[in-house]
mmCIF file of N, CA and C and ligand atoms in Angstrom:
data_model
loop_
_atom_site.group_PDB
_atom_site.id
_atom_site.type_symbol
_atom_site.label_atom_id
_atom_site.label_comp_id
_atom_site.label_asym_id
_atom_site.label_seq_id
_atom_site.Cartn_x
_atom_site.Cartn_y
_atom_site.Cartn_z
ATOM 1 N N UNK A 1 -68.316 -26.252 24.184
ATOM 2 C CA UNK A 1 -67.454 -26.872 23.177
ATOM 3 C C UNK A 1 -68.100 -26.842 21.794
ATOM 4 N N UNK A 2 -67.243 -26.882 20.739
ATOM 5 C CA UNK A 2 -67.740 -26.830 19.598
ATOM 6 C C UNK A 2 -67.300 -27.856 18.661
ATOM 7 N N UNK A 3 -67.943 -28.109 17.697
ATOM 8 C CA UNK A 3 -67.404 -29.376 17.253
ATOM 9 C C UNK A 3 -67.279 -29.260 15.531
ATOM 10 N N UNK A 4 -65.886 -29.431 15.327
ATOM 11 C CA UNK A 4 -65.710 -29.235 14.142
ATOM 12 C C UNK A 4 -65.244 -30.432 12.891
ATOM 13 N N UNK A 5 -65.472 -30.967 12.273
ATOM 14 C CA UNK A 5 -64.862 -31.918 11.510
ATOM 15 C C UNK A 5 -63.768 -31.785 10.373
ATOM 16 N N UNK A 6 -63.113 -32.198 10.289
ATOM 17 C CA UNK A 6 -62.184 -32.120 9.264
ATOM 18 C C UNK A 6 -62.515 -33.714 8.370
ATOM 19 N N UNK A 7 -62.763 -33.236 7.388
ATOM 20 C CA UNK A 7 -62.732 -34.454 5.871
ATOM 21 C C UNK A 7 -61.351 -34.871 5.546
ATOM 22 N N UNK A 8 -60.503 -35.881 5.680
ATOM 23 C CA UNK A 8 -59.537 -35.845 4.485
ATOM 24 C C UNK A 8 -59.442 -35.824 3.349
ATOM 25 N N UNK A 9 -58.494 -35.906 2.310
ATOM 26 C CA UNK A 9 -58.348 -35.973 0.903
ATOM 27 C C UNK A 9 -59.162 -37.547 0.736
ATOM 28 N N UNK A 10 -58.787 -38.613 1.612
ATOM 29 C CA UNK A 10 -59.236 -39.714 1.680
ATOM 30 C C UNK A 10 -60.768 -40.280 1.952
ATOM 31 N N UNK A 11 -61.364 -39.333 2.240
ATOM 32 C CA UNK A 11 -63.041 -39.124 2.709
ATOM 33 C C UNK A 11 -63.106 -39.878 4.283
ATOM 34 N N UNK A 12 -61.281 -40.208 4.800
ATOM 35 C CA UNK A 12 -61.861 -40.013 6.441
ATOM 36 C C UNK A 12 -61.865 -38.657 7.420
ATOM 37 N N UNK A 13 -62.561 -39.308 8.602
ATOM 38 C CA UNK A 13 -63.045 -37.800 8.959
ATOM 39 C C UNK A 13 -62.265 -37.949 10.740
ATOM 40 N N UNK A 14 -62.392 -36.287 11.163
ATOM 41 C CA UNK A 14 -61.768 -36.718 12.407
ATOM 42 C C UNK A 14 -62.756 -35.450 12.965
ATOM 43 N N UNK A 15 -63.350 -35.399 14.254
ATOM 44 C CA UNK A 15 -64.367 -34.671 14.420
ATOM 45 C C UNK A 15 -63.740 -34.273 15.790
ATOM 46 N N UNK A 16 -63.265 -32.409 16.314
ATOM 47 C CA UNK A 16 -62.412 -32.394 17.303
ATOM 48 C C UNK A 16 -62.895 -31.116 17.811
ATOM 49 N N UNK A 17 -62.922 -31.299 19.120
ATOM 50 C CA UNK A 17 -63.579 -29.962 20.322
ATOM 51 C C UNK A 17 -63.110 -28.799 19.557
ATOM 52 N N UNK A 18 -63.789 -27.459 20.021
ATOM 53 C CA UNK A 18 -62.342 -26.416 19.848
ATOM 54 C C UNK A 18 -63.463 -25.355 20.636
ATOM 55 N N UNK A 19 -62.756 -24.839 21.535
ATOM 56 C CA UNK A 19 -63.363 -23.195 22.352
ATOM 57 C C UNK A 19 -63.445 -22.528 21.415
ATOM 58 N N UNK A 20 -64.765 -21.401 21.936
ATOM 59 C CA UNK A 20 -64.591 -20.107 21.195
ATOM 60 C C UNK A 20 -63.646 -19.588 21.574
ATOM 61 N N UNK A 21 -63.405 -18.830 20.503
ATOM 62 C CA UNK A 21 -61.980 -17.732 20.714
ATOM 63 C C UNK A 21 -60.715 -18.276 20.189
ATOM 64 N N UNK A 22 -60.502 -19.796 20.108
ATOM 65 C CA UNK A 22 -59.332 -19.802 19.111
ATOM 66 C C UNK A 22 -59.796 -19.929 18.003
ATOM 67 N N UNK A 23 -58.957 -20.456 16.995
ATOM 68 C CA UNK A 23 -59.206 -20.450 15.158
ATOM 69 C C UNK A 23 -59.009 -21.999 15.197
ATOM 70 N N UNK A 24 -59.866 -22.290 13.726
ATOM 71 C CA UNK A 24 -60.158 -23.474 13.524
ATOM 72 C C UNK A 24 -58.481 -23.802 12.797
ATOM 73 N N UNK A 25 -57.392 -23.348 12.764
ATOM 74 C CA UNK A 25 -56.028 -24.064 12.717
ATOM 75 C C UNK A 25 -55.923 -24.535 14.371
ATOM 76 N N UNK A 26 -55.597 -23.419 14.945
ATOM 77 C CA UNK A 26 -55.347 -23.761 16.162
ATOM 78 C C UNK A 26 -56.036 -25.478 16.424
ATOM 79 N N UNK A 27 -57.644 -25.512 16.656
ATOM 80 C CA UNK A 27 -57.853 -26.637 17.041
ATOM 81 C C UNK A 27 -57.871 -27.941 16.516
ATOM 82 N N UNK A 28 -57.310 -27.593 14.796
ATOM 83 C CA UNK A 28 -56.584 -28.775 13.996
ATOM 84 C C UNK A 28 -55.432 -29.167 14.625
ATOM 85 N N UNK A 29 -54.296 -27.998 15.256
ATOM 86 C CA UNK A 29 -53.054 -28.660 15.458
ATOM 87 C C UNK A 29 -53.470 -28.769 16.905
ATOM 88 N N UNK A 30 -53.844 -28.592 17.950
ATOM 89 C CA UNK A 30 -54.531 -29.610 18.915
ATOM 90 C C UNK A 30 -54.613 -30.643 19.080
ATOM 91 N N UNK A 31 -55.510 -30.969 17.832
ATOM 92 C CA UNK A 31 -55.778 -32.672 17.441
ATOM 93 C C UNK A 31 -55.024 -33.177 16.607
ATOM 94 N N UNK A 32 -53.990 -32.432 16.166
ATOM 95 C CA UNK A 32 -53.224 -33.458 15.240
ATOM 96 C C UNK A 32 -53.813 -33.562 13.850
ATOM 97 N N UNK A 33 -54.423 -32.992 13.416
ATOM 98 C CA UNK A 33 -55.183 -33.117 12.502
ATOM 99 C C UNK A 33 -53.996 -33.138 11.246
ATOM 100 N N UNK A 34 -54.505 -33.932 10.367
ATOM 101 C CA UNK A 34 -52.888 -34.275 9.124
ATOM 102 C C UNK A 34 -53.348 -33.184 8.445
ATOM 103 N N UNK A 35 -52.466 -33.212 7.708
ATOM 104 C CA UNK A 35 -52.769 -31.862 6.347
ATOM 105 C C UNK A 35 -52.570 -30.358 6.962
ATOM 106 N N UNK A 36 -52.739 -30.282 8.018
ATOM 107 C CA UNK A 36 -52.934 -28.901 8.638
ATOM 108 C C UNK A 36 -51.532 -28.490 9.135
ATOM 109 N N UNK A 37 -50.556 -27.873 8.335
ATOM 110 C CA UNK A 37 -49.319 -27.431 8.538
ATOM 111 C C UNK A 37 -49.035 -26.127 9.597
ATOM 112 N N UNK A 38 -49.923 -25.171 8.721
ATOM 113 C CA UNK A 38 -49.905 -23.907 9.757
ATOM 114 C C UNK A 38 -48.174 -23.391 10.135
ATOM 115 N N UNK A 39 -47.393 -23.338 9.199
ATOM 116 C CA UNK A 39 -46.044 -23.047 9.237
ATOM 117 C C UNK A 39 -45.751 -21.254 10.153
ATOM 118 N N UNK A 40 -47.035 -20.908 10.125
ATOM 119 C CA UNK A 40 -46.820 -19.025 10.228
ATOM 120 C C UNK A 40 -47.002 -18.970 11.487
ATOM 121 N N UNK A 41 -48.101 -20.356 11.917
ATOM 122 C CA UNK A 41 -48.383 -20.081 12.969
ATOM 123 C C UNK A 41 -49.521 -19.150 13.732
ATOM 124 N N UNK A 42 -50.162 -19.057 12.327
ATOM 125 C CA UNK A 42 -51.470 -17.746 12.346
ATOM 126 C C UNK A 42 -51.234 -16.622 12.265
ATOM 127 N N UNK A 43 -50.438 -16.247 11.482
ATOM 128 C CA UNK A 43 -50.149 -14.578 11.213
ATOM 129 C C UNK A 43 -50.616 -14.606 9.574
ATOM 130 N N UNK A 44 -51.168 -15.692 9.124
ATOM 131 C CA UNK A 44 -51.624 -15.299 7.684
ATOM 132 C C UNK A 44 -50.692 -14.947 6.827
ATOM 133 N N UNK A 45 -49.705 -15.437 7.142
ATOM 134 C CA UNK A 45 -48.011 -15.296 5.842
ATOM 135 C C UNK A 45 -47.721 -16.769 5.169
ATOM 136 N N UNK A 46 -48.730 -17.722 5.560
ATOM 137 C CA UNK A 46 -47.880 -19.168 4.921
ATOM 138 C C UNK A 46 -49.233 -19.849 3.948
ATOM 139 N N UNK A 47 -49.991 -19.791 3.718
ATOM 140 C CA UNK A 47 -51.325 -20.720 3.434
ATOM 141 C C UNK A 47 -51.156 -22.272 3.207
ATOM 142 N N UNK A 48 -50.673 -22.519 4.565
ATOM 143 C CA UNK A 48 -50.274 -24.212 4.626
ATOM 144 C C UNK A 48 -51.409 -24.451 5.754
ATOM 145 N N UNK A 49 -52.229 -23.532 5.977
ATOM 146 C CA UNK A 49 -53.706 -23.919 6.856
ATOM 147 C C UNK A 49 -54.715 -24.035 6.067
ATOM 148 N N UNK A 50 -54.205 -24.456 5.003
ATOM 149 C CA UNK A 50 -56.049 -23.575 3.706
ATOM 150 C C UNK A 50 -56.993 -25.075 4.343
ATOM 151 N N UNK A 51 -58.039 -24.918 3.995
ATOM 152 C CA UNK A 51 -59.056 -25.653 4.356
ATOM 153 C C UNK A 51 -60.320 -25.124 3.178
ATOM 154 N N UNK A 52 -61.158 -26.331 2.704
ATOM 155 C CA UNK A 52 -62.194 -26.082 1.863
ATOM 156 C C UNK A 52 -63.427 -25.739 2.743
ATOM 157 N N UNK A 53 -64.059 -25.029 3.311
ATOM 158 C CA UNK A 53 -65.349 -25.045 4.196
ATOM 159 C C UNK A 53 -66.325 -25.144 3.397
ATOM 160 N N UNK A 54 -67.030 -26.512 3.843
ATOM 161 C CA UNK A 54 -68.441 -27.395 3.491
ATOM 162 C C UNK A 54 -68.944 -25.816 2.898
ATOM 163 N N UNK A 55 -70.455 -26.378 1.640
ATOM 164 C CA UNK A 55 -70.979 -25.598 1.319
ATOM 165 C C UNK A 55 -71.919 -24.907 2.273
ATOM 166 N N UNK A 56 -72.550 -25.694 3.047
ATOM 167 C CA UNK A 56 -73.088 -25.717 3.878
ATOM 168 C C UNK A 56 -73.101 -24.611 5.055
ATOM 169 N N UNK A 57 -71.709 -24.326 5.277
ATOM 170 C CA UNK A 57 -71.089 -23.471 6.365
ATOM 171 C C UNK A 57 -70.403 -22.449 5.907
ATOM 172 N N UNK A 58 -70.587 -21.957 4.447
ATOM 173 C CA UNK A 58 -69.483 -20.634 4.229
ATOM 174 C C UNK A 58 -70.301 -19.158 4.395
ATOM 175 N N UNK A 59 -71.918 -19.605 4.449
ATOM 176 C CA UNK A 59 -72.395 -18.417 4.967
ATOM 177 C C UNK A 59 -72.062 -18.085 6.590
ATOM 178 N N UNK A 60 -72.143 -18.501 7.210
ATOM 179 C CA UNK A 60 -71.758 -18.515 8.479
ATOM 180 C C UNK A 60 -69.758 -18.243 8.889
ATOM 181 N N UNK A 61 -69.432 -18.870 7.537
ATOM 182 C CA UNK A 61 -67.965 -18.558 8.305
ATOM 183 C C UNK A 61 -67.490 -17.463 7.347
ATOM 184 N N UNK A 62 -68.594 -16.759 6.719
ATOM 185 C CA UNK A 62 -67.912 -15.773 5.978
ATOM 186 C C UNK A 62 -66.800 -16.188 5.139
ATOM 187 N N UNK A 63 -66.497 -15.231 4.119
ATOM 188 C CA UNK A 63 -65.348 -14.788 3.200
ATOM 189 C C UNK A 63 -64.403 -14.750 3.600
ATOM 190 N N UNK A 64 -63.122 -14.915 2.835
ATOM 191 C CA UNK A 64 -61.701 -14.353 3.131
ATOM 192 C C UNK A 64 -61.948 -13.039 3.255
ATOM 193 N N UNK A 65 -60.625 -12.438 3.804
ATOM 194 C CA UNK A 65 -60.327 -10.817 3.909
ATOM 195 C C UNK A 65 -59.664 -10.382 2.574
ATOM 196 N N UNK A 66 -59.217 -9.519 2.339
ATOM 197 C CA UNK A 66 -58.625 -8.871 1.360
ATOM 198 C C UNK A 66 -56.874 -9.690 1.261
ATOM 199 N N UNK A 67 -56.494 -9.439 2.736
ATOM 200 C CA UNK A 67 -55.268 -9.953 2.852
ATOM 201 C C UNK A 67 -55.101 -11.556 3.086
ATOM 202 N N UNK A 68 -56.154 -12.408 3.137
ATOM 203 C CA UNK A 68 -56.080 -13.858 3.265
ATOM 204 C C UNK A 68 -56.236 -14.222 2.211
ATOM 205 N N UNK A 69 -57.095 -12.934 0.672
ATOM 206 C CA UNK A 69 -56.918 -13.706 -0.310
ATOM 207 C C UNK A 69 -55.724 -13.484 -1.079
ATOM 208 N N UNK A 70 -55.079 -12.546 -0.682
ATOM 209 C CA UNK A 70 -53.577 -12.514 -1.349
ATOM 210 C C UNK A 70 -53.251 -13.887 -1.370
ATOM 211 N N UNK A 71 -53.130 -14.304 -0.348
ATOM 212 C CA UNK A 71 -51.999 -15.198 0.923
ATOM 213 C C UNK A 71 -52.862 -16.751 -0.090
ATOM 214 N N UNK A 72 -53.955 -16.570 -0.537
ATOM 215 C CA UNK A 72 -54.642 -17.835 -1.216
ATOM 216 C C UNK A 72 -53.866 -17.934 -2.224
ATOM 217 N N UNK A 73 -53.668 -17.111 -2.314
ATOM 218 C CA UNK A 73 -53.013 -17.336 -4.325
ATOM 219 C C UNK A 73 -51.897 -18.279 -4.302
ATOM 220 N N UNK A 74 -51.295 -18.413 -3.260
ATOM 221 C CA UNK A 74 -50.285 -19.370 -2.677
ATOM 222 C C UNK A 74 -50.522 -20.778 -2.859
ATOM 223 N N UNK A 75 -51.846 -20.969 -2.156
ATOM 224 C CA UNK A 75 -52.373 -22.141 -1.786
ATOM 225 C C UNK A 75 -52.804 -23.058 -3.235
ATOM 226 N N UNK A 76 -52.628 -24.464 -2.781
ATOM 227 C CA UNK A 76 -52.464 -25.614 -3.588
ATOM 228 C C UNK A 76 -54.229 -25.999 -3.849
ATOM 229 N N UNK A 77 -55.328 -25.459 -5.091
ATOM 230 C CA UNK A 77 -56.373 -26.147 -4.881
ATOM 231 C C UNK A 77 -57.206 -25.752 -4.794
ATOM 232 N N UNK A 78 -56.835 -24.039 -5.046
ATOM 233 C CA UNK A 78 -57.563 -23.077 -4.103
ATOM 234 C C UNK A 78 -59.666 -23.132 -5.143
ATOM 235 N N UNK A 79 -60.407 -22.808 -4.353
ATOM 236 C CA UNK A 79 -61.555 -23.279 -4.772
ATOM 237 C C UNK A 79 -62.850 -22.312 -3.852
ATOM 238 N N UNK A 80 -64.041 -21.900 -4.286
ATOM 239 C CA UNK A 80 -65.364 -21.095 -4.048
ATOM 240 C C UNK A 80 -65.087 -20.832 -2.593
ATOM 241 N N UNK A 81 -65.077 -22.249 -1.871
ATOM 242 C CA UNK A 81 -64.979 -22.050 -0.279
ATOM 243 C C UNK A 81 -64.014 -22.234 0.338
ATOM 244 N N UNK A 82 -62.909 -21.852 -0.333
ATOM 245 C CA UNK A 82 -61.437 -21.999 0.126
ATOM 246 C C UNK A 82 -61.121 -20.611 1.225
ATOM 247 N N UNK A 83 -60.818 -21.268 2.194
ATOM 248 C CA UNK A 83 -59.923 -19.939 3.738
ATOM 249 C C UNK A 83 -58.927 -20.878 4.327
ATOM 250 N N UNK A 84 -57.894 -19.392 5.024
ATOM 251 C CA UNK A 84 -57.089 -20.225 5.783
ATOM 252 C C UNK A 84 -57.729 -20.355 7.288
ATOM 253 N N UNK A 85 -57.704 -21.562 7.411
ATOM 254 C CA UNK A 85 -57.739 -21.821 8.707
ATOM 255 C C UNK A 85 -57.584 -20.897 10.114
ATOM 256 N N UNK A 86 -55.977 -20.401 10.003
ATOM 257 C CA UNK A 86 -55.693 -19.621 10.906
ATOM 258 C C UNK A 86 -56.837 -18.193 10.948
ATOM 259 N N UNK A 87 -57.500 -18.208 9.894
ATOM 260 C CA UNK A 87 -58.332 -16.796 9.796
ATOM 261 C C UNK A 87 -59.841 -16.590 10.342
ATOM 262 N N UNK A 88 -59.863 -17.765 10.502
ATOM 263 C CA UNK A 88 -61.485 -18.335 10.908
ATOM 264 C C UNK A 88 -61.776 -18.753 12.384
ATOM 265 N N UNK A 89 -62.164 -17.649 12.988
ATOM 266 C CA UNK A 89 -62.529 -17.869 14.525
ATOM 267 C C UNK A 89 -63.727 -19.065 14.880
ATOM 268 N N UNK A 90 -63.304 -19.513 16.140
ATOM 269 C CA UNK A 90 -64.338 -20.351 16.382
ATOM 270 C C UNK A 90 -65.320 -19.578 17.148
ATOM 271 N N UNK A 91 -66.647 -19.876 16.718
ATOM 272 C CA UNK A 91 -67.715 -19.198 17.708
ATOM 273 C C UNK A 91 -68.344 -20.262 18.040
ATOM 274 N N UNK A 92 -69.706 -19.935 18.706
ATOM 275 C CA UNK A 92 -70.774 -20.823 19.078
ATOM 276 C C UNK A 92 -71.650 -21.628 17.642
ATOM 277 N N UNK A 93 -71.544 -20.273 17.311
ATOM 278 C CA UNK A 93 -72.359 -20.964 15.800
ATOM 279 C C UNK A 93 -71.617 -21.507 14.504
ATOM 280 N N UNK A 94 -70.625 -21.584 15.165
ATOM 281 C CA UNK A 94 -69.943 -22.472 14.018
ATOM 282 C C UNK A 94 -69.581 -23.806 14.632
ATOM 283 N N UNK A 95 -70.808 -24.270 15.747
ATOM 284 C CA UNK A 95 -70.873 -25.848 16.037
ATOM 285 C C UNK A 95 -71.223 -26.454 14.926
ATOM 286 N N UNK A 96 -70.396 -27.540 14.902
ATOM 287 C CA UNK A 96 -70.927 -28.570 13.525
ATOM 288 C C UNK A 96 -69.820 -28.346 12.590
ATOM 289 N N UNK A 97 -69.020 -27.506 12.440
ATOM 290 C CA UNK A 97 -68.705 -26.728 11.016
ATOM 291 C C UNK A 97 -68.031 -27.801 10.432
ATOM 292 N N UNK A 98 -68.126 -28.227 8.869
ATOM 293 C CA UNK A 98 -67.330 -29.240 8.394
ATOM 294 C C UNK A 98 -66.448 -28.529 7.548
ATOM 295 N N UNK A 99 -65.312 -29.027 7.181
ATOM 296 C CA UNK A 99 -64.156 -28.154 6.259
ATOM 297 C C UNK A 99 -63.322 -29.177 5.706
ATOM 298 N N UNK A 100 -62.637 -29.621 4.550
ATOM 299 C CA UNK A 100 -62.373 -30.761 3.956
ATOM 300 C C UNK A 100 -60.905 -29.994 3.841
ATOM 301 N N UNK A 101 -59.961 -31.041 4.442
ATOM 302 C CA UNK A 101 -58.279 -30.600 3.846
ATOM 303 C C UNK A 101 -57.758 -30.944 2.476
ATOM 304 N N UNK A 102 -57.029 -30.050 1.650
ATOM 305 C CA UNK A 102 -56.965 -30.252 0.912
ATOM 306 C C UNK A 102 -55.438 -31.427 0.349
ATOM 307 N N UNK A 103 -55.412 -31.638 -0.633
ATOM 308 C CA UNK A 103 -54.801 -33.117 -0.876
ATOM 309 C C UNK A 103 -53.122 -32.645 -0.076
ATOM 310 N N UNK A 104 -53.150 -31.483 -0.833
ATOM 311 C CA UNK A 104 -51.385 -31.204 -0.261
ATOM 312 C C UNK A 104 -51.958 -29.752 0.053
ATOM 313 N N UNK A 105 -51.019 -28.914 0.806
ATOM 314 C CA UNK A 105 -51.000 -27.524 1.140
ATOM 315 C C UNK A 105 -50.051 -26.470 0.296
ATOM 316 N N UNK A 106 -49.117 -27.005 -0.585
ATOM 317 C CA UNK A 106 -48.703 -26.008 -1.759
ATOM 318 C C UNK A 106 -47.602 -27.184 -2.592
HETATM 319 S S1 FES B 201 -51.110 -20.603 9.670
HETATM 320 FE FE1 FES B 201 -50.011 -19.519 8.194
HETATM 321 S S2 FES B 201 -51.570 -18.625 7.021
HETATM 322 FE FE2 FES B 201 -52.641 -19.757 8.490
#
């Protein structure tokens, strides 16, 4: 299991399992996690998954793609360590990973 936190806009936090192999949307809408819309459903057409990833963790979770940063330009807030959610696999080494939602999603 891996353990990921989500920050709110509010500085509360909700800290929720997620397997490797899905994406850190996926295991937001799992948990219910607020803020995390995910309208596309993970096809990278909506950026209502954006998420800020801690400074801490953007070496490890890598960059957007070419086509996720189109799809940013969308997004409400957008900022250095800004990805969508749906784009960001969970691995082993992205135990811990913190990522702060942003106030609104567009
Ligand atoms: S869920 Fe639509 S872009 Fe991530």
């Amino acid at each position: 299991m891996v353990k990921i936190t989500f920050i709110q806009p509010d500085g509360s936090q909700l800290v929720v399992d997620a397997e490797p192999g899905m994406t850190v949307m996926e295991a937001a809408k799992k948990h219910e996690v607020p803020g995390i819309e995910a309208e596309c459903g993970g096809a990278c057409a909506c950026a209502t998954c954006h998420v800020h990833v801690d400074e801490a963790w953007r070496e490890k979770t890598g960059g957007p793609s070419e086509m996720e940063e189109d799809m940013l330009d969308f997004a409400f807030d957008v900022r250095e360590g800004s990805r969508l959610s749906c784009q960001i696999k969970v691995t082993d080494a992205l135990d811990g990973l913190v990522v702060r939602v942003p106030e609104k999603q567009f």
